[in-house]
Coordinates of C-alpha atoms in Angstrom, one line a residue:
Chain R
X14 CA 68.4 5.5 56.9
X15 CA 64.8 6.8 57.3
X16 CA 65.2 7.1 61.2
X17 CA 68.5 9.5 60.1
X18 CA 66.7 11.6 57.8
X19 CA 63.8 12.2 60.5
X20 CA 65.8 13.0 63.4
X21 CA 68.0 15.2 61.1
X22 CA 64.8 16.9 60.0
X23 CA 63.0 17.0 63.3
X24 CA 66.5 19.0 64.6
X25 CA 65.9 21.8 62.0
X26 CA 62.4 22.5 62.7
X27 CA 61.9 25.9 65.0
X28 CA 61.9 24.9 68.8
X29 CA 58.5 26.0 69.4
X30 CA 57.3 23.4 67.1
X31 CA 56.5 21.3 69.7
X32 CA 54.8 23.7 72.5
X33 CA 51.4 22.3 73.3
X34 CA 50.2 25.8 73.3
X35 CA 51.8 27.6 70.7
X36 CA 52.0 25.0 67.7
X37 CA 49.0 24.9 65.6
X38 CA 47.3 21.7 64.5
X39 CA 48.8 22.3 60.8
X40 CA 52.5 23.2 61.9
X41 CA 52.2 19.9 63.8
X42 CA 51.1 18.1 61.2
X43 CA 53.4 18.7 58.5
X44 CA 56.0 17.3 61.4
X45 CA 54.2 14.3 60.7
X46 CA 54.2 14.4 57.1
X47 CA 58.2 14.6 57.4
X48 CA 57.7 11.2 59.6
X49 CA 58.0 12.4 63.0
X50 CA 56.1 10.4 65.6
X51 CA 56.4 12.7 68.5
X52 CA 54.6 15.1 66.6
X53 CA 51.5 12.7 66.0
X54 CA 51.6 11.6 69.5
X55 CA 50.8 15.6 70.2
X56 CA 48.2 15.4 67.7
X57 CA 46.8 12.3 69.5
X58 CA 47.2 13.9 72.6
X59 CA 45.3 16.9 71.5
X60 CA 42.4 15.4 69.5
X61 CA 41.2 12.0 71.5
X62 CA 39.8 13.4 74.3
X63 CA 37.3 15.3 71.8
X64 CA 36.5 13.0 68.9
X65 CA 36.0 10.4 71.6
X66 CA 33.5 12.7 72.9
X67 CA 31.8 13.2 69.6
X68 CA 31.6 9.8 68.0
X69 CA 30.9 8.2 71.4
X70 CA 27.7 10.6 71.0
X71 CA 26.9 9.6 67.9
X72 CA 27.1 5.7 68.4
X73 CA 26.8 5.5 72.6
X74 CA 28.9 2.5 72.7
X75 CA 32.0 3.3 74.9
X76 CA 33.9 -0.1 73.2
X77 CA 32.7 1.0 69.5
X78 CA 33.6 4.8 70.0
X79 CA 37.0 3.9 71.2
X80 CA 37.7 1.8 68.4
X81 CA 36.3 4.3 65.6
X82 CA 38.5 7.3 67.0
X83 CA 41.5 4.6 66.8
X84 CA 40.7 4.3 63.2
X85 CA 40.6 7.6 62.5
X86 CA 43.8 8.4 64.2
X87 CA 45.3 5.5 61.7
X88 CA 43.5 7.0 58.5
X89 CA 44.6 10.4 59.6
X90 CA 48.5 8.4 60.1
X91 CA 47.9 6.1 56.3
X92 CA 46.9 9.5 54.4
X93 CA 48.9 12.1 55.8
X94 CA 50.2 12.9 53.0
X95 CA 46.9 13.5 51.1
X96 CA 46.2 16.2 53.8
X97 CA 46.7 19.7 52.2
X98 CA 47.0 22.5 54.2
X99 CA 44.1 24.4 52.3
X100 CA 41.3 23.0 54.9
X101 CA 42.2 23.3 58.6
X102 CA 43.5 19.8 59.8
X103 CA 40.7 20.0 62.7
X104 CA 37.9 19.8 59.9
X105 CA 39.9 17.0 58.1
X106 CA 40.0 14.8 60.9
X107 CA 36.5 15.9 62.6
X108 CA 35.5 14.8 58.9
X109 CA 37.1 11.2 58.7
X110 CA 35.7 10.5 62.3
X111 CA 31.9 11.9 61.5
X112 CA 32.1 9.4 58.0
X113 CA 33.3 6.6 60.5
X114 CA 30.7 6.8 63.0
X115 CA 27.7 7.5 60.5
X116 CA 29.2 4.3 58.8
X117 CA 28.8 2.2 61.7
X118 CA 25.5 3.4 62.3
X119 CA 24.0 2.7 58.4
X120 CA 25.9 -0.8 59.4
X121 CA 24.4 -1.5 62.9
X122 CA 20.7 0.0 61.3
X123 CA 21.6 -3.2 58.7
X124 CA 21.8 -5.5 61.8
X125 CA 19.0 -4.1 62.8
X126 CA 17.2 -5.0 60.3
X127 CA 18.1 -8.5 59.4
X128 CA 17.8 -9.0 62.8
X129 CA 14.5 -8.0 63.4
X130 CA 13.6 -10.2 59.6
X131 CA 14.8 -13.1 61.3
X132 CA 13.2 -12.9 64.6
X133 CA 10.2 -15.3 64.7
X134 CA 6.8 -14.1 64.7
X135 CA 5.9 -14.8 68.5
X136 CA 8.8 -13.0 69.1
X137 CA 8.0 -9.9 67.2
X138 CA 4.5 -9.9 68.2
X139 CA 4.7 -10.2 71.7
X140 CA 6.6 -6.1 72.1
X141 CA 5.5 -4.9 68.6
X142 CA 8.8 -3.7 66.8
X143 CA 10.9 -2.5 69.3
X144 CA 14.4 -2.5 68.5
X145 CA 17.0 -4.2 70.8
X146 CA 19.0 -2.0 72.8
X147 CA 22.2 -1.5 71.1
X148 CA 23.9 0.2 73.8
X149 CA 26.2 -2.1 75.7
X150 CA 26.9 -2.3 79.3
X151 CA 30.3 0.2 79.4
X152 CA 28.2 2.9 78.3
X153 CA 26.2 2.7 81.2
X154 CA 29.1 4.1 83.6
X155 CA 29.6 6.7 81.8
X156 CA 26.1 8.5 82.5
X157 CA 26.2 8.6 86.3
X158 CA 22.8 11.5 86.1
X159 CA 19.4 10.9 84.8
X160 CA 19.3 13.5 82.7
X161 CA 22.3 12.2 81.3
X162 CA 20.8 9.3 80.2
X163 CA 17.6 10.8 79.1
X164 CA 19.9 13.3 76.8
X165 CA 21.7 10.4 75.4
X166 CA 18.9 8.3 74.4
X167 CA 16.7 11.4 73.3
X168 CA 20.1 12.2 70.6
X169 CA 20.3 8.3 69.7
X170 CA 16.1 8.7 68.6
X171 CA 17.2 12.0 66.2
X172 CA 17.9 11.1 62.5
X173 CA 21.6 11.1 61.6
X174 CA 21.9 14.4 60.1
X175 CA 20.2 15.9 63.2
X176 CA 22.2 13.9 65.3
X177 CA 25.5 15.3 64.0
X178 CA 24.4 18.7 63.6
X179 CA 23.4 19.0 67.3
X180 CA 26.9 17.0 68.7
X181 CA 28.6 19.3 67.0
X182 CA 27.0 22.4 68.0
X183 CA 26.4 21.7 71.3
X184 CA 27.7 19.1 72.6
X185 CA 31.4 19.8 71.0
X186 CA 30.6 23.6 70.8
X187 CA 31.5 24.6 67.7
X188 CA 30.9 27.4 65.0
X189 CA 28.5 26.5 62.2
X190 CA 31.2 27.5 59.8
X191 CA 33.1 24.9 60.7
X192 CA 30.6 22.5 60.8
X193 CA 29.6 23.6 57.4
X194 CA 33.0 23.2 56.6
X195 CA 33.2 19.7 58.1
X196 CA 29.9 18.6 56.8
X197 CA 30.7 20.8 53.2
X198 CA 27.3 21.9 53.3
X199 CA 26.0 24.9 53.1
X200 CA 25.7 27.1 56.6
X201 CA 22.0 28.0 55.9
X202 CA 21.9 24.6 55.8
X203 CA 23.6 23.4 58.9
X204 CA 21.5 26.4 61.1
X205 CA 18.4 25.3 59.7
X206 CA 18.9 21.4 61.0
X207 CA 20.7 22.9 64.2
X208 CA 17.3 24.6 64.4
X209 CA 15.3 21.3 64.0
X210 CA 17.2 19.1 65.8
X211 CA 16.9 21.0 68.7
X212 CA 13.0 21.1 68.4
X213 CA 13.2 17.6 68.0
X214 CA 15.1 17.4 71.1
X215 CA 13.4 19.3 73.3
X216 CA 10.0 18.2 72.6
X217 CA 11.6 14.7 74.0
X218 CA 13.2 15.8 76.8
X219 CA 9.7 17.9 77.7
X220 CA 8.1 14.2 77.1
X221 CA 10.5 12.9 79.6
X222 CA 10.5 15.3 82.1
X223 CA 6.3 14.8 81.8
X224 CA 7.2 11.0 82.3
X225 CA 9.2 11.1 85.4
Chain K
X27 CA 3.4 36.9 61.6
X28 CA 2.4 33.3 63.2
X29 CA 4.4 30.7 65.4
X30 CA 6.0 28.3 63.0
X31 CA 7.7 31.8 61.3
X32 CA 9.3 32.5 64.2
X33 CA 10.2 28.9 65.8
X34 CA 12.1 28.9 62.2
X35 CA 14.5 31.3 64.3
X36 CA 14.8 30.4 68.1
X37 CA 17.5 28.9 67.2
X38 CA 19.7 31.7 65.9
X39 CA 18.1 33.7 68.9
X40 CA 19.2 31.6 71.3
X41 CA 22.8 31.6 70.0
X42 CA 22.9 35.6 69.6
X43 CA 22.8 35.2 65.7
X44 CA 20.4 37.6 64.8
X45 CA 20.6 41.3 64.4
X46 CA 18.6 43.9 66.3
X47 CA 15.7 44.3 64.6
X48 CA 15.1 40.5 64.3
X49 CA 15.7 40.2 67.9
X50 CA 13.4 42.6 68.9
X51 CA 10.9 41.3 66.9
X52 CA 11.2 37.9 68.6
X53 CA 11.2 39.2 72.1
X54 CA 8.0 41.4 71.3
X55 CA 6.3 38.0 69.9
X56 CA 7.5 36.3 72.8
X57 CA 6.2 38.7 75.4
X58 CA 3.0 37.9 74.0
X59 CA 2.7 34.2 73.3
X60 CA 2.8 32.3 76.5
X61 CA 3.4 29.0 74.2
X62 CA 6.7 29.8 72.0
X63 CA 7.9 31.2 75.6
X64 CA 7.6 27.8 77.0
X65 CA 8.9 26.5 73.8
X66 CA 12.1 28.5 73.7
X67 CA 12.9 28.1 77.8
X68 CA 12.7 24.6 77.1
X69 CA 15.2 24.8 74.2
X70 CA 17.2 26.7 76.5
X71 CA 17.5 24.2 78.6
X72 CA 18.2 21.5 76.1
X73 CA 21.1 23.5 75.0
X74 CA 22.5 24.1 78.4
X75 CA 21.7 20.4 79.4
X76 CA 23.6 19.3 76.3
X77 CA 26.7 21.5 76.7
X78 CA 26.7 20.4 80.6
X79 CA 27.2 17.0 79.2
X80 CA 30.2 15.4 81.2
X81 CA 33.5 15.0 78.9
X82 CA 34.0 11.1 78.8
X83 CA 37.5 9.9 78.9
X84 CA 39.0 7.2 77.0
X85 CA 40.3 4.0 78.9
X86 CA 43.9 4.4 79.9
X87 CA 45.2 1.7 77.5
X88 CA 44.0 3.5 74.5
X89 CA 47.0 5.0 73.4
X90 CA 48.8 1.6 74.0
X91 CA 46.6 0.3 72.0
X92 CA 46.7 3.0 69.5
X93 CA 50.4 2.6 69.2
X94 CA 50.8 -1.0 68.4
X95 CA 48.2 -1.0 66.0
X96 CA 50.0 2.4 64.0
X97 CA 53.4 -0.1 64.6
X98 CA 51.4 -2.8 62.8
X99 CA 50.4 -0.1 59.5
X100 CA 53.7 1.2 59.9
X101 CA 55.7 -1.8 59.1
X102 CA 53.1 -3.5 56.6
X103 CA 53.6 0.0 54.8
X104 CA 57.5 -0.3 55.1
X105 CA 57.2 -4.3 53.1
X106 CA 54.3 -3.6 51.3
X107 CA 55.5 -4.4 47.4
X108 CA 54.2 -1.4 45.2
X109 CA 51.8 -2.8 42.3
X110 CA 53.8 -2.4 39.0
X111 CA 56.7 -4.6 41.2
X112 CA 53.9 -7.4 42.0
X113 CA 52.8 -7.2 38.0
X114 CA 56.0 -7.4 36.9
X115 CA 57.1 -10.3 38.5
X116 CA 53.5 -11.7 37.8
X117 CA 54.6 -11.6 33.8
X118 CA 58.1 -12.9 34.2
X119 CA 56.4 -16.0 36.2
X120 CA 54.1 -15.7 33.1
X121 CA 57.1 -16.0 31.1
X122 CA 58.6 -18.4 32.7
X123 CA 55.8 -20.7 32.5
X124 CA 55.0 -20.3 28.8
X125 CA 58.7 -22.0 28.1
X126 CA 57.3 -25.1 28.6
X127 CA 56.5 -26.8 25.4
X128 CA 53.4 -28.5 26.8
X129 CA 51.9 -25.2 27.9
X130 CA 52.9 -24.1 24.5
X131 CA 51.2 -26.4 22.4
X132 CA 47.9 -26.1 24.7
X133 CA 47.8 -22.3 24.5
X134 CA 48.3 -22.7 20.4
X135 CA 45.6 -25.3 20.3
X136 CA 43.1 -23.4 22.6
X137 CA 43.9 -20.4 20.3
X138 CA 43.2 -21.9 16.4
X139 CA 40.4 -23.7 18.1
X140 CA 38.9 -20.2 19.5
X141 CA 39.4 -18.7 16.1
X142 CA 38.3 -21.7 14.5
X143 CA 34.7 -21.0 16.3
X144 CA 34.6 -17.5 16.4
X145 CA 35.0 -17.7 12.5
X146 CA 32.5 -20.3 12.2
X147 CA 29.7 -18.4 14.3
X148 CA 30.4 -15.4 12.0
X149 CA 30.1 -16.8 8.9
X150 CA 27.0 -18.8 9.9
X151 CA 24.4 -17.6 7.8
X152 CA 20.6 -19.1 7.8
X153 CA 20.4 -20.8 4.6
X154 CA 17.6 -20.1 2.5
X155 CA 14.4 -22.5 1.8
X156 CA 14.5 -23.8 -1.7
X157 CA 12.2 -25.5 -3.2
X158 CA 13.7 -27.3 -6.8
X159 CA 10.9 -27.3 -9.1
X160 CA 10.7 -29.3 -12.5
X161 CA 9.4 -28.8 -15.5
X162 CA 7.7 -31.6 -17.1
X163 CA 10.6 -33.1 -20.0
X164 CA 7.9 -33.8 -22.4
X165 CA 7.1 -29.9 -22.7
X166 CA 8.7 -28.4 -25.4
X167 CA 10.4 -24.8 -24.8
X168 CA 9.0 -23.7 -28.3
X169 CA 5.6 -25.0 -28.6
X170 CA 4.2 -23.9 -24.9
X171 CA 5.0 -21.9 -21.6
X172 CA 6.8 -23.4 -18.5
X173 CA 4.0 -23.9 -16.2
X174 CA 4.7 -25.5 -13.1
X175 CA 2.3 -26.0 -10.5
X176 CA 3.6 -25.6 -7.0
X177 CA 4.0 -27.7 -4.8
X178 CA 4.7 -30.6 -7.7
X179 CA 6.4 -34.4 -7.0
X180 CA 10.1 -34.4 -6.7
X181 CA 12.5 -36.3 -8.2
X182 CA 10.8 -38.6 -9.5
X183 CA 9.5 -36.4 -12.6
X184 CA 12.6 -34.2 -12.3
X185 CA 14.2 -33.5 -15.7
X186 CA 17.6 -32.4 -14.6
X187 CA 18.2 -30.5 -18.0
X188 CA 14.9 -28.4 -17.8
X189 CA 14.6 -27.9 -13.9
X190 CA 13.8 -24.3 -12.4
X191 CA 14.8 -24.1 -9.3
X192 CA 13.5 -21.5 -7.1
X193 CA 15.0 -20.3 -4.0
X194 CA 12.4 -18.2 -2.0
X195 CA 13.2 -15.4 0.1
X196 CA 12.6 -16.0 3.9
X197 CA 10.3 -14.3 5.6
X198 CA 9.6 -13.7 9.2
X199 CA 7.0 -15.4 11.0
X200 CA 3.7 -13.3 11.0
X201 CA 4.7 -10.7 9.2
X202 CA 1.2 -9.0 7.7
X203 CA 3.1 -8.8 4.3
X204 CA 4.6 -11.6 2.3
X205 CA 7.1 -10.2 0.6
X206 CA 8.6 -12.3 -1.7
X207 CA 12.1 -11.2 -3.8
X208 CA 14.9 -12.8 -4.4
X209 CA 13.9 -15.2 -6.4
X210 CA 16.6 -17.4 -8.3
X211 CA 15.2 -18.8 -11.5
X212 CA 17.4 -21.5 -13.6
X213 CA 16.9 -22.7 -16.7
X214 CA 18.9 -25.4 -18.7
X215 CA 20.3 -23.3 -21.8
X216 CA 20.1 -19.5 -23.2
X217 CA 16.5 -18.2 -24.1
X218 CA 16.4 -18.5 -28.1
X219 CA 13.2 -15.8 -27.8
X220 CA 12.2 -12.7 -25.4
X221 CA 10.0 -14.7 -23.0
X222 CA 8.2 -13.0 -19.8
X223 CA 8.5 -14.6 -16.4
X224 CA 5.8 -14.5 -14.6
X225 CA 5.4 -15.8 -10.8
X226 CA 2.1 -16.2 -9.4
X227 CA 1.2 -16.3 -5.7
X228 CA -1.3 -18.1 -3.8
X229 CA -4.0 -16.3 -2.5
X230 CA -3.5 -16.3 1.1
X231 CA -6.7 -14.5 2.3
X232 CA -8.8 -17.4 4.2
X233 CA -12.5 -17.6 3.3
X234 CA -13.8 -16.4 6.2
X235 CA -11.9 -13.1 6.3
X236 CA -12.8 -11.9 2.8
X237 CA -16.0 -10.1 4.2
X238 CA -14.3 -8.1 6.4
X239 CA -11.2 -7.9 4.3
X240 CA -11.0 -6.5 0.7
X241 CA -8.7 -9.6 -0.1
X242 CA -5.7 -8.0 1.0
X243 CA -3.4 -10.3 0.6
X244 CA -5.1 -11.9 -3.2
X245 CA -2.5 -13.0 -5.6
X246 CA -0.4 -10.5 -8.2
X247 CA 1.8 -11.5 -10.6
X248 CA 4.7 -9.5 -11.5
X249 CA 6.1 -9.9 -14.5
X250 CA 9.9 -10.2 -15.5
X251 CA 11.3 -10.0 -19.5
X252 CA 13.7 -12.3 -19.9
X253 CA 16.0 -11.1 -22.9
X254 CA 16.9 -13.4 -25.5
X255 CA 20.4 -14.9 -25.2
X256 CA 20.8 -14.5 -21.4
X257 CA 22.4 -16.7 -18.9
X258 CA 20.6 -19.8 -17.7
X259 CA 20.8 -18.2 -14.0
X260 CA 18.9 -15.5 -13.5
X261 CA 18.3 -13.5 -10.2
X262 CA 15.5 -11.9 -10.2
X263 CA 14.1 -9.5 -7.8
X264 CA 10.1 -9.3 -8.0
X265 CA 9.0 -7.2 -5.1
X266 CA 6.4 -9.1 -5.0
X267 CA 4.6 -7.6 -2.0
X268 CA 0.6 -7.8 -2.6
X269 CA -0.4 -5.4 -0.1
X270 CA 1.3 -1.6 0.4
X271 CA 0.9 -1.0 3.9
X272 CA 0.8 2.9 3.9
X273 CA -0.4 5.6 5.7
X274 CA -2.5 3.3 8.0
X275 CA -4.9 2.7 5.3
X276 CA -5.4 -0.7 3.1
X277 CA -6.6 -0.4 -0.1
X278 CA -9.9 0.4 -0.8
X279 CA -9.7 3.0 2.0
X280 CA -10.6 0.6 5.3
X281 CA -8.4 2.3 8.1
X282 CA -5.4 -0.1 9.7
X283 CA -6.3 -0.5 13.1
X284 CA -4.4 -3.3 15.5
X285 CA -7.3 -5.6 15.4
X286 CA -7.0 -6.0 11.9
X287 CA -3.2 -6.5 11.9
X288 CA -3.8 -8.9 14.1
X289 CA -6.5 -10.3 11.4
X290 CA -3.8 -10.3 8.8
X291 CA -1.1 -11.9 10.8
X292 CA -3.4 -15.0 11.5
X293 CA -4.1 -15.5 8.0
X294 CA -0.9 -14.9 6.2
X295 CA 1.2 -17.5 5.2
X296 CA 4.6 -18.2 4.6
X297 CA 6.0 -16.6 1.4
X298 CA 6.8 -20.1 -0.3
X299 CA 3.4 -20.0 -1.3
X300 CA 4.2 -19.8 -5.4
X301 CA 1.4 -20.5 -7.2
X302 CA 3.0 -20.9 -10.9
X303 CA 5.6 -19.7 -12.6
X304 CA 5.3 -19.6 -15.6
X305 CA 7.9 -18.4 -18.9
X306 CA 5.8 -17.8 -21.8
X307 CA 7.5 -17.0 -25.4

């Protein structure tokens, strides 16, 4: 019976509905919110590829990053129809997939922790308090250049508000309204740790470049 | 204008935020400061080395993956049981249950045994120290005064008919004050005479503290008429607190500091301490 009423639904919609290039992001959505899953595969379609990019930035773990963007495609599916078409849908889902990640990385800094509590003291003493690397081995294909590398571990030594900030301006390219509106903070705000965050990186890249 | 004011806005610069006169200003500080030059090609770089990050791709069987798990949320959403369905048949298993006669008489018992507690802790009040003291038979109402001697023997010499018993308020442990009221004074028959009641306390200052103290706590005795023809259970309360600790000051104008409270709280004792009562006609 639910099939019936979707497919009926679906059929009334305006053709163009499903155009990769003319349907917005919010036209495709409510599609979804009337239960049509060829709409959400186009929403999937459209959106992987980036957030992928993004949280795999934040947490450089190819295996972890997948999984996160997975979860937020299923959040985005569980509370589609919380979504209100008063925010654009790319800042509601660029939203659940930042709280994600930063999540994951308060959870692994936990590990972290506990881990380094436990280690014994010969252990601890012999490196001083040098964190194990986090970073597993699929990540490592992923960064064929040097500078690649040097890029990604210079982001994963920034704080995590800086670390955001600077993904999403440079690395994802986008306009600090919308990362003030995905962040809801102020835009003053989100230039001013743009600003830092790139100071912050710089100085360590200059360190590296020095170094090699 | 020095450095850190403009580093504040390489940033905006470099993204073609600012407007022309801001700009300017930047360029001119740049033309002369060989260091923030540095620093800004450098940031320039970062930027561009950043953006010329290479896009990752997901593994192919991500949306495979993708798909079975959304199959998997949407068929626990399609037989998910909404709450107020799962309460409801909660209480008509609750129901059910409670037919039982067995279950029946358990819940009963559990609740008149619950009440049975709750009002007995309620109720519970601290009962009160008395002390029953007893006039001497041979003392005859009209010839002398009552004068009993606290602490005197017990039952032995008590003279049921005559006895005064006195119930003493209770005081809290080291309070500087005794304060004693609520005293309960009984006596076998209606007073023929007026007669005055008189209570005297102990003196509770300790030898050694009198120098430094103005006997603080030194006996008073408050005085009660009893009218003629009253009841033989009279409730009297004497206020009998020695000492008025006001304004900070004790009597005789020696200022109340902590020291000495803590004087007075080793010395006093508990408010039982009746000297004499006494009912003279």
């Amino acid at each position: 019976m639910t099939n019936y009423v979707a497919t009926a639904t679906a059929e009334k919609v305006q053709p163009d509905v499903y155009d990769q290039l003319t349907a917005t992001d919010e036209l495709l959505f409510s599609q979804v919110q009337r239960e049509d899953m060829h709409a959400f595969d186009m929403i999937v379609s459209r959106y992987k590829t980036r957030l992928y990019n993004c949280v795999y930035r934040m947490v450089n773990n190819a295996e972890n990053a997948e999984d996160l963007v997975q979860e937020t495609f299923l959040r985005v599916y569980k509370n589609r129809h919380n979504y209100q078409a008063t925010s654009h849908f790319s800042t509601w889902i660029y939203t659940i997939a930042l709280n994600l990640a930063r999540s994951e990385l308060r959870k692994r800094k936990r590990r972290q922790f506990f881990s380094l509590n436990s280690s014994t003291y010969e252990d601890s003493n012999t490196e001083g308090f040098d964190l194990p690397d986090t970073s597993a081995g699929p990540s490592e294909h992923l960064e064929h250049s040097e500078l690649g590398r040097a890029i990604q571990k210079a982001i994963d030594q920034l704080p995590i508000k800086y670390r955001t900030v600077i993904i999403l301006r440079d690395v994802q390219e986008l306009s600090y309204e919308q990362i003030s509106e995905i962040l809801a903070c102020p835009t003053g705000t989100v230039k001013s740790r743009v600003n830092r965050a790139r100071i912050r990186l710089q100085e360590m890249l200059r360190q590296w470049q020095i170094e090699a | 204008m020095t450095c850190n004011h403009y580093e504040k806005q390489y940033s905006d610069y470099l993204d073609g935020l600012l407007d022309q006169e801001s700009g300017d200003e930047i360029r001119f500080h740049l033309n002369g400061c060989a260091r923030c030059q540095t620093k800004v090609g450098d940031m320039e770089r970062s930027i561009s080395a950043l953006r010329g990050l290479p896009t990752v791709a997901t593994r192919p069987e991500f949306d495979q993956v993708l798909k079975s798990r959304l199959h998997t949320a949407r068929t626990q959403a399609l037989y998910a049981v909404p709450f107020w369905v799962s309460i409801k048949e909660f209480l008509s298993e609750v129901a059910l249950f409670t037919r039982h006669r067995t279950v029946q008489m358990v819940f009963t018992t559990s609740l008149l045994l619950t009440i049975f507690v709750i009002s007995g802790l309620s109720s519970y009040r601290e009962e009160p120290r008395s002390a029953n003291l007893a006039i001497p038979a041979f003392i005859d109402q009209e010839l002398a005064a009552w004068d009993i001697i606290s602490p005197i023997p017990y039952e032995s010499e008590l003279a049921p008919e005559m006895a005064i018993s006195l119930v003493s308020h209770i005081v809290p442990q080291n309070t500087p004050v005794a304060i004693l009221d609520n005293v309960i004074v009984k006596y076998p028959r209606p007073l023929n005479n007026n007669a005055v009641l008189t209570i005297t306390t102990m003196d509770a200052v300790a030898p050694d503290a009198q120098t430094s103290l103005e006997s603080p706590l030194a006996s008073t005795t408050p005085q009660q008429r009893l009218e003629a023809g009253t009841s033989a259970n009279q409730h009297f309360n004497l206020n009998m607190s020695p000492l008025p600790v006001v304004n900070g000051y004790l009597p005789g104008g020696m200022p109340l500091n902590s020291s000495r409270i803590q004087v007075m709280k080793r010395l006093t004792r508990p408010a039982s301490q009746i000297k004499r009562i006494r009912i003279s006609f």
